[in-house]
């Protein structure tokens, strides 16, 4: 399949922020395109003019870019088969629809909404359009026109079975008798989804359609249109859906659902991409942590699963933690700054900031947690958790430690973390009757307001003599 003819697309509707499901579909299309040196195309499906918004288009662009899924053709960059936004293509759909009417495979339907409703009400099972406009006499048409009715265009569905081979789902067989003649052009002149998507996929020479299995029921209709247009039918791959851990559709109730929300919450785009790649696909080598380049190398549609994938938030957190810990320190420090806007970072050099990030990143699952994790490195005094104050600082043993530590603070080697370690090691053993742990506990509580956190020598070195003395003194008097 190493050829130029692999052309795939992601075709989101800008009626909301880019959803994880669409992001996963985009990723699979991207990986497939890049693996086979083909093209990945972005098409904006904004035929629903009322619900489509510019803000959502921007969110789609930003989210795909953040994930590193750069498109080869799209509304913003053009390409050989423009335009790439459906609202700019209405003339094209009209031309194709007219052609289908001319060739006798589609017809004008003058039925009003009320008439169709009445049909639906009478139906005993699933309503199938009665096809009563299929063979109207010229007089009937004339009288509808006179009434001021504006027609839709319906596609004639032949009564046969339709079979196709899906790369993921295998052989599928549909009874077309269960599908009524469906509308391809609405009376307002806009195309329906099933029609626009086929016109565009033909014009944009799409070779493979990889999408969620919620679109399987649309596929027979789409194949019929390809056949009517004498166009080559692309290969289809319908991927199993993404479900929440409770096996229901992933929704707001389970947490974030938009890519941008996950990123804002502190998931690294690289980790997020890695995680969603594993929703319905697994690498042959069993090695789950993979960069985008490694994913491209490892990807194959044959390993895509047809069963639903469960979105395990715990696994995403675990994976994000891995990425936070393993990202080059300078890079993760830069990214952390998004979450440190409320601190005066200028009190530290870049190298010191990196030391802070290195000292606190180990237990983080989301990068946003860094705001709280570094808080005690900023400000002169420190806010002390009331329980820590009561249970740790105010007990007599700790007060004794703090007195001794205050004296020691004068002579510590603040600029040398190695020496500080040694000095603390000596101090830890210097108070008879108290366990080394208890001693360090008191100091940590006084300096950071908590009982857990970064390495004490790092903290002492970065806070410096003045703040160490101030905080120790505050804790002594509290
Ligand atoms: N606009 C459709 C959607 O958002 C595209 C479906 C397709 O890939 O054909 O689901």
Coordinates of C-alpha atoms and ligand atoms in Angstrom, one line a residue:
X1 CA 0.0 0.0 0.0
X2 CA 3.1 2.3 -0.2
X3 CA 1.6 4.7 -2.7
X4 CA 0.4 8.2 -3.2
X5 CA -3.2 7.2 -3.6
X6 CA -4.0 6.6 0.1
X7 CA -6.2 9.6 0.9
X8 CA -8.2 9.7 4.1
X9 CA -10.1 12.4 5.9
X10 CA -11.4 13.6 9.2
X11 CA -14.7 15.4 8.7
X12 CA -15.9 17.0 11.9
X13 CA -19.0 19.0 12.3
X14 CA -18.2 22.3 14.1
X15 CA -21.2 22.0 16.4
X16 CA -19.1 21.6 19.6
X17 CA -15.5 21.3 20.8
X18 CA -13.5 18.5 19.3
X19 CA -14.7 15.3 21.1
X20 CA -12.4 12.5 22.1
X21 CA -14.3 10.1 19.7
X22 CA -13.6 12.4 16.8
X23 CA -10.0 12.9 18.0
X24 CA -9.5 9.1 18.0
X25 CA -11.0 8.8 14.5
X26 CA -8.7 11.7 13.4
X27 CA -5.7 9.9 14.9
X28 CA -6.4 6.6 13.3
X29 CA -6.9 8.3 9.9
X30 CA -3.7 10.3 10.4
X31 CA -1.7 7.2 11.5
X32 CA -3.0 5.2 8.5
X33 CA -2.1 8.1 6.1
X34 CA 1.3 8.6 7.4
X35 CA 2.1 4.9 7.6
X36 CA 1.4 4.6 3.9
X37 CA 2.8 7.9 2.8
X38 CA -0.7 9.1 1.9
X39 CA -2.6 12.3 2.6
X40 CA -4.6 13.3 5.6
X41 CA -7.4 15.7 4.8
X42 CA -9.4 18.0 7.1
X43 CA -12.9 18.8 5.9
X44 CA -15.3 20.9 7.9
X45 CA -18.9 19.6 7.7
X46 CA -20.8 22.7 8.5
X47 CA -24.0 22.2 6.5
X48 CA -26.0 22.8 9.7
X49 CA -25.5 26.5 9.5
X50 CA -27.5 27.2 12.7
X51 CA -25.4 24.9 14.9
X52 CA -22.0 25.4 13.3
X53 CA -19.9 28.0 14.9
X54 CA -16.6 29.7 14.0
X55 CA -15.4 29.2 17.6
X56 CA -15.8 25.4 17.2
X57 CA -13.9 25.4 13.9
X58 CA -11.0 27.2 15.7
X59 CA -11.2 24.6 18.5
X60 CA -11.0 21.8 16.0
X61 CA -7.9 23.3 14.4
X62 CA -6.2 24.0 17.8
X63 CA -7.0 20.6 19.2
X64 CA -5.7 18.7 16.1
X65 CA -2.6 20.8 16.1
X66 CA -2.0 20.3 19.8
X67 CA -2.1 16.6 19.2
X68 CA 0.4 16.9 16.3
X69 CA -2.2 15.8 13.7
X70 CA -1.3 18.2 11.0
X71 CA -3.4 17.9 7.9
X72 CA -2.1 18.0 4.3
X73 CA -5.2 19.6 2.9
X74 CA -7.9 21.6 4.6
X75 CA -9.9 24.8 4.6
X76 CA -7.1 26.9 6.0
X77 CA -4.3 25.6 3.8
X78 CA -6.2 24.6 0.6
X79 CA -5.2 21.7 -1.5
X80 CA -5.9 20.2 -4.9
X81 CA -9.7 19.7 -4.3
X82 CA -11.1 22.8 -2.7
X83 CA -13.1 24.1 -1.1
X84 CA -12.7 22.1 2.1
X85 CA -15.6 23.5 4.0
X86 CA -19.0 22.2 3.1
X87 CA -20.8 25.5 3.4
X88 CA -18.6 26.7 0.5
X89 CA -19.7 23.8 -1.6
X90 CA -23.5 24.2 -1.9
X91 CA -23.3 24.8 -5.7
X92 CA -21.4 21.6 -6.1
X93 CA -24.0 19.5 -4.2
X94 CA -26.8 21.1 -6.3
X95 CA -25.0 20.2 -9.5
X96 CA -24.6 16.6 -8.4
X97 CA -28.2 16.3 -7.2
X98 CA -29.6 17.7 -10.4
X99 CA -27.6 15.1 -12.3
X100 CA -29.1 12.3 -10.3
X101 CA -32.6 13.7 -10.9
X102 CA -31.8 13.9 -14.7
X103 CA -30.5 10.4 -14.8
X104 CA -33.7 9.1 -13.0
X105 CA -32.2 7.8 -9.8
X106 CA -33.5 10.7 -7.7
X107 CA -36.8 12.6 -7.8
X108 CA -38.4 15.7 -6.4
X109 CA -40.6 15.1 -3.3
X110 CA -43.3 17.7 -2.7
X111 CA -44.6 16.2 0.5
X112 CA -45.0 18.6 3.4
X113 CA -43.8 18.1 6.9
X114 CA -47.4 17.5 8.0
X115 CA -48.0 14.8 5.3
X116 CA -44.8 13.0 6.3
X117 CA -45.8 13.2 10.0
X118 CA -49.2 11.7 9.1
X119 CA -47.5 8.8 7.3
X120 CA -45.3 8.2 10.2
X121 CA -48.2 8.1 12.6
X122 CA -49.9 5.5 10.5
X123 CA -46.9 3.3 10.3
X124 CA -47.1 0.2 12.4
X125 CA -43.3 -0.4 12.5
X126 CA -40.3 1.8 11.5
X127 CA -41.6 4.4 9.0
X128 CA -40.5 4.0 5.4
X129 CA -41.4 6.8 3.0
X130 CA -44.3 5.8 0.8
X131 CA -42.6 6.9 -2.3
X132 CA -45.8 8.6 -3.4
X133 CA -43.8 11.4 -5.2
X134 CA -41.8 9.0 -7.2
X135 CA -44.2 8.9 -10.2
X136 CA -46.2 12.1 -10.2
X137 CA -47.9 13.4 -13.3
X138 CA -46.8 16.8 -14.7
X139 CA -50.2 18.1 -13.6
X140 CA -49.7 17.0 -10.0
X141 CA -46.3 18.7 -10.0
X142 CA -47.7 21.8 -11.4
X143 CA -50.4 22.0 -8.7
X144 CA -47.8 21.5 -5.9
X145 CA -45.7 24.3 -7.4
X146 CA -48.8 26.6 -7.5
X147 CA -49.4 25.9 -3.9
X148 CA -45.9 27.3 -3.3
X149 CA -44.4 24.0 -2.1
X150 CA -40.7 23.7 -2.3
X151 CA -39.4 20.2 -3.0
X152 CA -36.7 18.1 -1.4
X153 CA -34.8 15.6 -3.6
X154 CA -35.1 11.9 -2.7
X155 CA -32.8 9.1 -3.8
X156 CA -34.4 6.0 -5.1
X157 CA -33.4 3.0 -3.1
X158 CA -33.5 -0.2 -5.0
X159 CA -35.1 -3.3 -3.4
X160 CA -32.2 -5.6 -3.0
X161 CA -29.6 -6.7 -0.5
X162 CA -26.4 -4.8 -0.2
X163 CA -23.1 -6.4 0.9
X164 CA -19.8 -4.9 1.6
X165 CA -16.6 -5.9 3.3
X166 CA -15.6 -3.6 6.2
X167 CA -11.9 -3.8 7.1
X168 CA -12.7 -3.9 10.8
X169 CA -16.2 -5.4 10.9
X170 CA -15.8 -8.0 8.1
X171 CA -18.6 -8.8 5.7
X172 CA -21.8 -6.9 6.2
X173 CA -25.1 -7.4 4.6
X174 CA -28.1 -5.0 4.6
X175 CA -31.7 -5.4 3.4
X176 CA -32.4 -2.3 1.5
X177 CA -36.1 -2.9 1.7
X178 CA -35.8 -1.5 5.2
X179 CA -34.5 1.8 3.9
X180 CA -36.9 4.2 2.4
X181 CA -36.1 6.6 -0.5
X182 CA -34.1 9.1 1.5
X183 CA -33.7 12.8 1.1
X184 CA -30.4 14.0 -0.4
X185 CA -31.3 17.7 -0.8
X186 CA -33.4 19.5 1.7
X187 CA -36.0 22.1 0.6
X188 CA -33.8 24.9 1.8
X189 CA -31.2 23.9 -0.8
X190 CA -28.7 22.3 1.6
X191 CA -27.6 18.7 1.2
X192 CA -28.1 16.0 3.8
X193 CA -25.1 14.5 5.5
X194 CA -25.2 11.2 3.5
X195 CA -25.2 13.1 0.2
X196 CA -22.7 15.8 0.9
X197 CA -20.2 13.3 2.4
X198 CA -20.3 11.1 -0.7
X199 CA -20.0 14.0 -3.1
X200 CA -17.0 15.3 -1.2
X201 CA -15.4 11.9 -0.7
X202 CA -15.7 11.4 -4.5
X203 CA -14.4 14.8 -5.4
X204 CA -11.6 14.7 -2.9
X205 CA -10.6 11.2 -4.1
X206 CA -10.8 9.6 -0.6
X207 CA -9.6 6.0 -0.7
X208 CA -10.4 4.8 2.8
X209 CA -13.1 5.9 5.2
X210 CA -12.1 5.2 8.7
X211 CA -14.8 6.3 11.2
X212 CA -16.8 5.3 14.2
X213 CA -19.3 2.4 13.9
X214 CA -22.2 4.8 14.7
X215 CA -21.9 5.5 10.9
X216 CA -22.4 1.9 9.8
X217 CA -26.1 2.4 9.2
X218 CA -25.3 5.3 6.8
X219 CA -22.9 3.3 4.8
X220 CA -25.4 1.4 2.6
X221 CA -27.0 4.7 1.6
X222 CA -23.6 6.1 0.8
X223 CA -22.6 3.1 -1.3
X224 CA -25.8 3.4 -3.3
X225 CA -24.9 7.0 -4.1
X226 CA -21.4 6.0 -5.2
X227 CA -23.0 3.3 -7.4
X228 CA -25.5 5.8 -8.9
X229 CA -22.6 8.2 -9.7
X230 CA -20.5 5.4 -11.2
X231 CA -17.7 6.3 -8.8
X232 CA -15.2 4.1 -7.2
X233 CA -16.3 3.0 -3.8
X234 CA -13.7 3.6 -1.1
X235 CA -12.8 1.0 1.5
X236 CA -14.6 1.3 4.8
X237 CA -13.2 0.7 8.3
X238 CA -15.7 1.2 11.1
X239 CA -14.1 1.3 14.5
X240 CA -15.8 0.2 17.7
X241 CA -17.1 3.0 19.9
X242 CA -15.5 4.5 23.0
X243 CA -17.5 3.9 26.1
X244 CA -17.1 5.2 29.7
X245 CA -16.1 2.7 32.4
X246 CA -19.8 2.1 33.2
X247 CA -20.2 1.0 29.6
X248 CA -22.5 3.9 28.6
X249 CA -21.7 6.5 26.0
X250 CA -18.8 8.7 27.2
X251 CA -20.4 12.0 28.3
X252 CA -19.9 15.1 30.4
X253 CA -21.2 13.2 33.4
X254 CA -18.0 11.1 33.3
X255 CA -15.6 14.0 33.1
X256 CA -14.1 15.9 30.2
X257 CA -15.1 14.9 26.7
X258 CA -13.4 17.6 24.6
X259 CA -9.7 17.3 23.7
X260 CA -9.2 21.0 24.8
X261 CA -10.7 20.3 28.2
X262 CA -8.3 17.4 28.8
X263 CA -5.4 19.6 27.8
X264 CA -6.5 22.4 30.0
X265 CA -6.8 20.0 32.9
X266 CA -3.1 19.2 32.6
X267 CA -3.0 16.2 30.3
X268 CA 0.0 16.4 28.0
X269 CA -1.1 16.2 24.4
X270 CA 1.5 13.5 23.7
X271 CA 0.2 11.4 26.6
X272 CA -3.4 12.0 25.5
X273 CA -2.6 10.9 21.9
X274 CA -0.8 7.8 23.1
X275 CA -3.8 7.0 25.3
X276 CA -6.5 7.4 22.7
X277 CA -4.4 5.4 20.2
X278 CA -4.9 2.4 22.5
X279 CA -8.7 2.9 22.5
X280 CA -9.6 0.2 20.0
X281 CA -6.1 -0.5 18.7
X282 CA -3.2 -2.4 20.2
X283 CA 0.4 -2.6 19.0
X284 CA 1.7 -6.0 17.9
X285 CA 4.8 -5.6 20.1
X286 CA 2.7 -5.0 23.3
X287 CA 4.7 -1.9 24.0
X288 CA 2.1 0.7 25.0
X289 CA 4.1 3.8 25.5
X290 CA 4.7 5.2 22.0
X291 CA 5.4 8.6 20.6
X292 CA 3.4 9.7 17.5
X293 CA 6.2 8.6 15.2
X294 CA 6.3 5.2 16.9
X295 CA 2.5 4.9 16.6
X296 CA 2.8 5.6 12.8
X297 CA 5.3 2.9 12.5
X298 CA 3.3 0.4 14.5
X299 CA -0.2 1.2 13.2
X300 CA -2.3 -1.1 11.1
X301 CA -6.0 -1.2 10.5
X302 CA -5.9 -5.0 10.9
X303 CA -5.2 -4.6 14.6
X304 CA -8.1 -2.2 15.1
X305 CA -10.8 -3.7 17.2
X306 CA -14.5 -3.9 16.3
X307 CA -15.6 -4.1 20.0
X308 CA -16.1 -1.0 22.1
X309 CA -13.1 0.5 23.9
X310 CA -13.4 1.5 27.5
X311 CA -12.1 5.0 28.4
X312 CA -10.2 4.2 31.6
X313 CA -9.4 7.5 33.3
X314 CA -7.0 5.7 35.7
X315 CA -5.0 4.5 32.8
X316 CA -4.9 8.0 31.3
X317 CA -3.7 9.4 34.6
X318 CA -1.0 6.7 34.8
X319 CA 0.1 7.4 31.3
X320 CA 0.1 11.1 31.8
X321 CA 2.3 10.7 34.9
X322 CA 4.7 8.6 32.8
X323 CA 5.0 11.4 30.3
X324 CA 5.4 14.1 33.0
X325 CA 8.3 12.2 34.5
X326 CA 10.0 11.3 31.3
X327 CA 9.7 14.5 29.4
X328 CA 13.0 16.4 29.2
X329 CA 13.2 18.7 32.2
X330 CA 13.6 21.9 30.2
X331 CA 10.5 21.1 28.2
X332 CA 8.3 20.1 31.1
X333 CA 9.4 23.2 32.9
X334 CA 8.3 25.4 30.0
X335 CA 4.9 23.7 29.9
X336 CA 4.5 23.9 33.6
X337 CA 4.7 27.7 33.4
X338 CA 1.1 27.7 32.0
X339 CA 0.1 26.6 35.5
X340 CA 2.4 28.9 37.4
X341 CA 1.1 32.3 36.1
X342 CA 0.1 33.4 39.6
X343 CA 3.6 33.1 41.0
X344 CA 6.5 35.6 40.7
X345 CA 8.8 33.2 38.7
X346 CA 11.4 36.0 38.4
X347 CA 12.7 35.2 41.8
X348 CA 14.4 32.1 40.4
X349 CA 16.7 31.5 37.5
X350 CA 15.6 29.1 34.8
X351 CA 18.0 26.5 36.3
X352 CA 16.4 26.9 39.7
X353 CA 12.9 26.5 38.2
X354 CA 14.0 23.3 36.6
X355 CA 15.3 22.1 40.0
X356 CA 11.9 22.9 41.5
X357 CA 10.0 21.0 38.7
X358 CA 12.4 18.1 39.0
X359 CA 11.8 18.0 42.8
X360 CA 8.0 17.9 42.6
X361 CA 7.1 16.1 39.3
X362 CA 7.4 12.5 40.5
X363 CA 3.9 12.1 42.0
X364 CA 2.0 14.3 39.6
X365 CA -0.7 12.8 37.4
X366 CA -1.8 16.0 35.8
X367 CA 0.5 18.9 35.1
X368 CA -2.0 21.3 36.5
X369 CA -1.3 19.8 40.0
X370 CA 2.0 21.5 39.8
X371 CA 0.4 24.8 40.9
X372 CA -0.2 23.4 44.3
X373 CA 2.9 21.2 44.4
X374 CA 5.3 24.2 44.2
X375 CA 3.3 26.8 46.2
X376 CA 5.7 26.8 49.2
X377 CA 8.6 27.8 47.0
X378 CA 6.9 31.2 46.6
X379 CA 6.2 33.9 49.0
X380 CA 8.1 34.8 52.2
X381 CA 5.9 33.0 54.7
X382 CA 4.0 29.9 54.1
X383 CA 0.4 28.9 54.7
X384 CA 0.3 26.0 57.1
X385 CA -2.4 23.4 56.9
X386 CA -4.4 23.7 60.3
X387 CA -4.0 20.0 61.0
X388 CA -0.3 20.1 60.3
X389 CA -0.1 23.0 62.7
X390 CA -1.9 21.2 65.5
X391 CA -0.5 17.7 65.0
X392 CA 3.0 18.5 64.0
X393 CA 4.2 22.0 64.6
X394 CA 2.7 22.8 68.0
X395 CA 3.8 19.6 69.8
X396 CA 6.7 20.2 72.2
X397 CA 9.1 17.8 70.4
X398 CA 8.8 19.8 67.2
X399 CA 9.1 23.1 69.0
X400 CA 12.4 21.9 70.3
X401 CA 13.5 20.8 66.8
X402 CA 12.6 24.2 65.4
X403 CA 14.6 26.0 68.0
X404 CA 17.7 24.0 67.2
X405 CA 17.1 24.3 63.5
X406 CA 16.7 28.1 63.7
X407 CA 20.2 28.3 65.2
X408 CA 21.6 26.0 62.6
X409 CA 19.9 28.1 59.8
X410 CA 22.7 30.7 60.2
X411 CA 25.4 28.3 59.1
X412 CA 23.8 26.1 56.4
X413 CA 25.5 25.8 53.0
X414 CA 22.5 27.1 51.0
X415 CA 24.3 27.1 47.6
X416 CA 25.5 23.5 47.8
X417 CA 22.8 20.9 47.8
X418 CA 25.3 18.1 48.5
X419 CA 26.6 19.8 51.6
X420 CA 23.1 20.6 52.7
X421 CA 22.3 16.9 52.5
X422 CA 25.2 16.1 54.8
X423 CA 24.4 18.9 57.2
X424 CA 20.8 17.7 57.4
X425 CA 22.0 14.1 58.0
X426 CA 24.0 15.3 61.0
X427 CA 21.2 17.4 62.3
X428 CA 18.7 14.5 62.0
X429 CA 20.8 12.6 64.6
X430 CA 21.6 15.5 66.8
X431 CA 18.6 15.6 69.2
X432 CA 18.6 12.8 71.7
X433 CA 15.3 11.1 72.3
X434 CA 13.9 12.1 68.9
X435 CA 13.7 9.9 65.8
X436 CA 15.4 11.3 62.7
X437 CA 12.0 11.1 60.9
X438 CA 10.3 13.1 63.6
X439 CA 13.0 15.8 63.3
X440 CA 12.7 16.1 59.5
X441 CA 8.9 16.1 59.8
X442 CA 9.0 19.2 62.0
X443 CA 11.3 21.0 59.7
X444 CA 9.3 20.1 56.6
X445 CA 6.0 21.2 58.3
X446 CA 7.5 24.6 59.3
X447 CA 9.1 25.3 55.9
X448 CA 6.4 24.0 53.6
X449 CA 3.2 23.8 55.7
X450 CA 2.8 20.1 54.8
X451 CA 4.2 16.7 55.7
X452 CA 5.1 15.6 52.2
X453 CA 6.9 17.2 49.3
X454 CA 10.2 17.7 47.6
X455 CA 13.6 16.8 48.9
X456 CA 14.4 19.0 52.0
X457 CA 17.9 20.0 50.8
X458 CA 16.4 21.3 47.6
X459 CA 13.7 23.2 49.5
X460 CA 16.2 24.7 51.9
X461 CA 18.6 25.7 49.2
X462 CA 16.0 27.4 47.1
X463 CA 14.2 29.2 49.9
X464 CA 17.5 30.6 51.1
X465 CA 18.6 31.7 54.6
X466 CA 16.1 34.6 55.1
X467 CA 13.0 32.7 54.3
X468 CA 14.2 29.6 56.2
X469 CA 14.7 31.7 59.3
X470 CA 11.5 33.6 58.9
X471 CA 9.4 30.4 58.4
X472 CA 11.1 28.6 61.2
X473 CA 10.6 31.5 63.5
X474 CA 6.9 31.8 62.5
X475 CA 6.4 28.1 63.2
X476 CA 8.2 28.4 66.6
X477 CA 5.8 31.1 67.7
X478 CA 2.6 29.6 66.3
Ligands
LIG1 N1 -19.5 15.0 9.9 C1 -19.6 13.6 10.2 C2 -19.4 13.4 11.7 O1 -19.0 14.3 12.4 C3 -18.5 12.8 9.5 C4 -18.8 11.3 9.4 C5 -18.0 10.6 8.4 O2 -16.8 10.4 8.7 O3 -18.5 10.3 7.4 O4 -19.6 12.4 12.3

